[in-house]
């Protein structure tokens, strides 16, 4: 059960790292991203596809570039991650047991 969550978090981390590279270096191609991150080409390609489906990047002849939606997404990201962290922390069984004692 937790293993799936861990894998999703790892994948989200990779997607966000690829997005950050696009934001910082646009336009940027798969080979350069793969070389700089150490991720295999197929994983970078998958992250790019996910980001494109979310309308956060778009392809260009020179490589991936950000979209009009990218800045808004980045502005909201920290708050959304904080909400998720708070929710996860509230799920800890050990802490709940200590509070009840």
XYZ file of C-alpha atoms in Angstrom:
101
model
C 0.000 0.000 0.000
C 2.721 2.493 0.960
C 5.006 1.195 -1.814
C 2.628 2.562 -4.473
C 2.577 5.962 -2.787
C 6.361 5.985 -2.624
C 6.604 5.173 -6.342
C 4.110 7.933 -7.183
C 6.081 10.451 -5.115
C 9.309 9.416 -6.871
C 7.635 9.829 -10.248
C 6.202 13.227 -9.253
C 9.679 14.288 -8.149
C 11.048 13.328 -11.578
C 8.229 15.151 -13.409
C 8.854 18.294 -11.358
C 12.608 18.079 -11.892
C 12.047 17.836 -15.662
C 9.600 20.773 -15.486
C 12.161 22.848 -13.581
C 14.780 22.094 -16.231
C 12.392 23.247 -18.953
C 11.620 26.450 -17.034
C 15.302 27.192 -16.378
C 16.710 26.168 -19.779
C 13.945 26.404 -22.366
C 14.072 25.232 -25.060
C 15.688 21.987 -23.928
C 15.786 18.527 -25.458
C 15.545 14.998 -24.098
C 19.248 14.191 -24.514
C 20.422 17.214 -22.518
C 17.857 16.554 -19.763
C 18.831 12.907 -19.588
C 22.532 13.752 -19.389
C 22.031 16.380 -16.676
C 19.580 14.408 -14.515
C 20.934 10.894 -15.018
C 17.440 9.655 -15.894
C 17.244 7.344 -18.919
C 15.824 8.863 -22.114
C 12.582 6.877 -21.859
C 11.856 8.216 -18.363
C 12.521 11.814 -19.441
C 10.320 11.255 -22.497
C 7.509 9.916 -20.282
C 7.781 12.901 -17.913
C 7.675 15.276 -20.882
C 4.554 13.535 -22.190
C 2.841 13.816 -18.780
C 3.793 17.501 -18.506
C 2.525 18.129 -22.035
C -0.777 16.390 -21.250
C -1.114 18.697 -18.229
C -0.476 21.657 -20.571
C 2.606 22.680 -18.567
C 5.048 22.369 -21.475
C 4.841 22.166 -25.234
C 7.231 20.888 -27.872
C 9.103 23.223 -30.175
C 11.622 22.516 -32.937
C 14.461 23.280 -30.485
C 13.030 21.336 -27.531
C 10.460 21.634 -24.756
C 9.224 25.069 -23.693
C 6.838 26.212 -20.959
C 3.246 27.277 -21.604
C 1.045 30.086 -20.328
C -0.195 27.731 -17.587
C 3.278 26.906 -16.204
C 3.739 29.979 -13.999
C 0.300 29.582 -12.396
C 1.016 25.914 -11.668
C 4.373 26.748 -10.077
C 2.801 29.527 -7.978
C 0.239 27.073 -6.546
C 2.595 24.099 -6.178
C 4.093 24.860 -2.745
C 0.675 25.357 -1.140
C -0.637 22.109 -2.629
C 2.429 20.194 -1.462
C 2.078 21.708 2.035
C -1.556 20.540 2.160
C -0.531 17.026 1.181
C 2.262 16.951 3.775
C -0.168 18.084 6.480
C -2.628 15.395 5.461
C 0.082 12.717 5.479
C 1.346 13.830 8.881
C -2.170 13.559 10.292
C -2.267 9.941 9.122
C 0.619 8.838 11.335
C -0.663 6.167 13.695
C 2.167 6.504 16.228
C 1.493 10.228 16.779
C -2.241 9.643 17.160
C -1.598 7.012 19.823
C 0.632 9.409 21.778
C -1.976 12.180 21.661
C -4.720 9.877 22.944
C -2.577 8.719 25.897
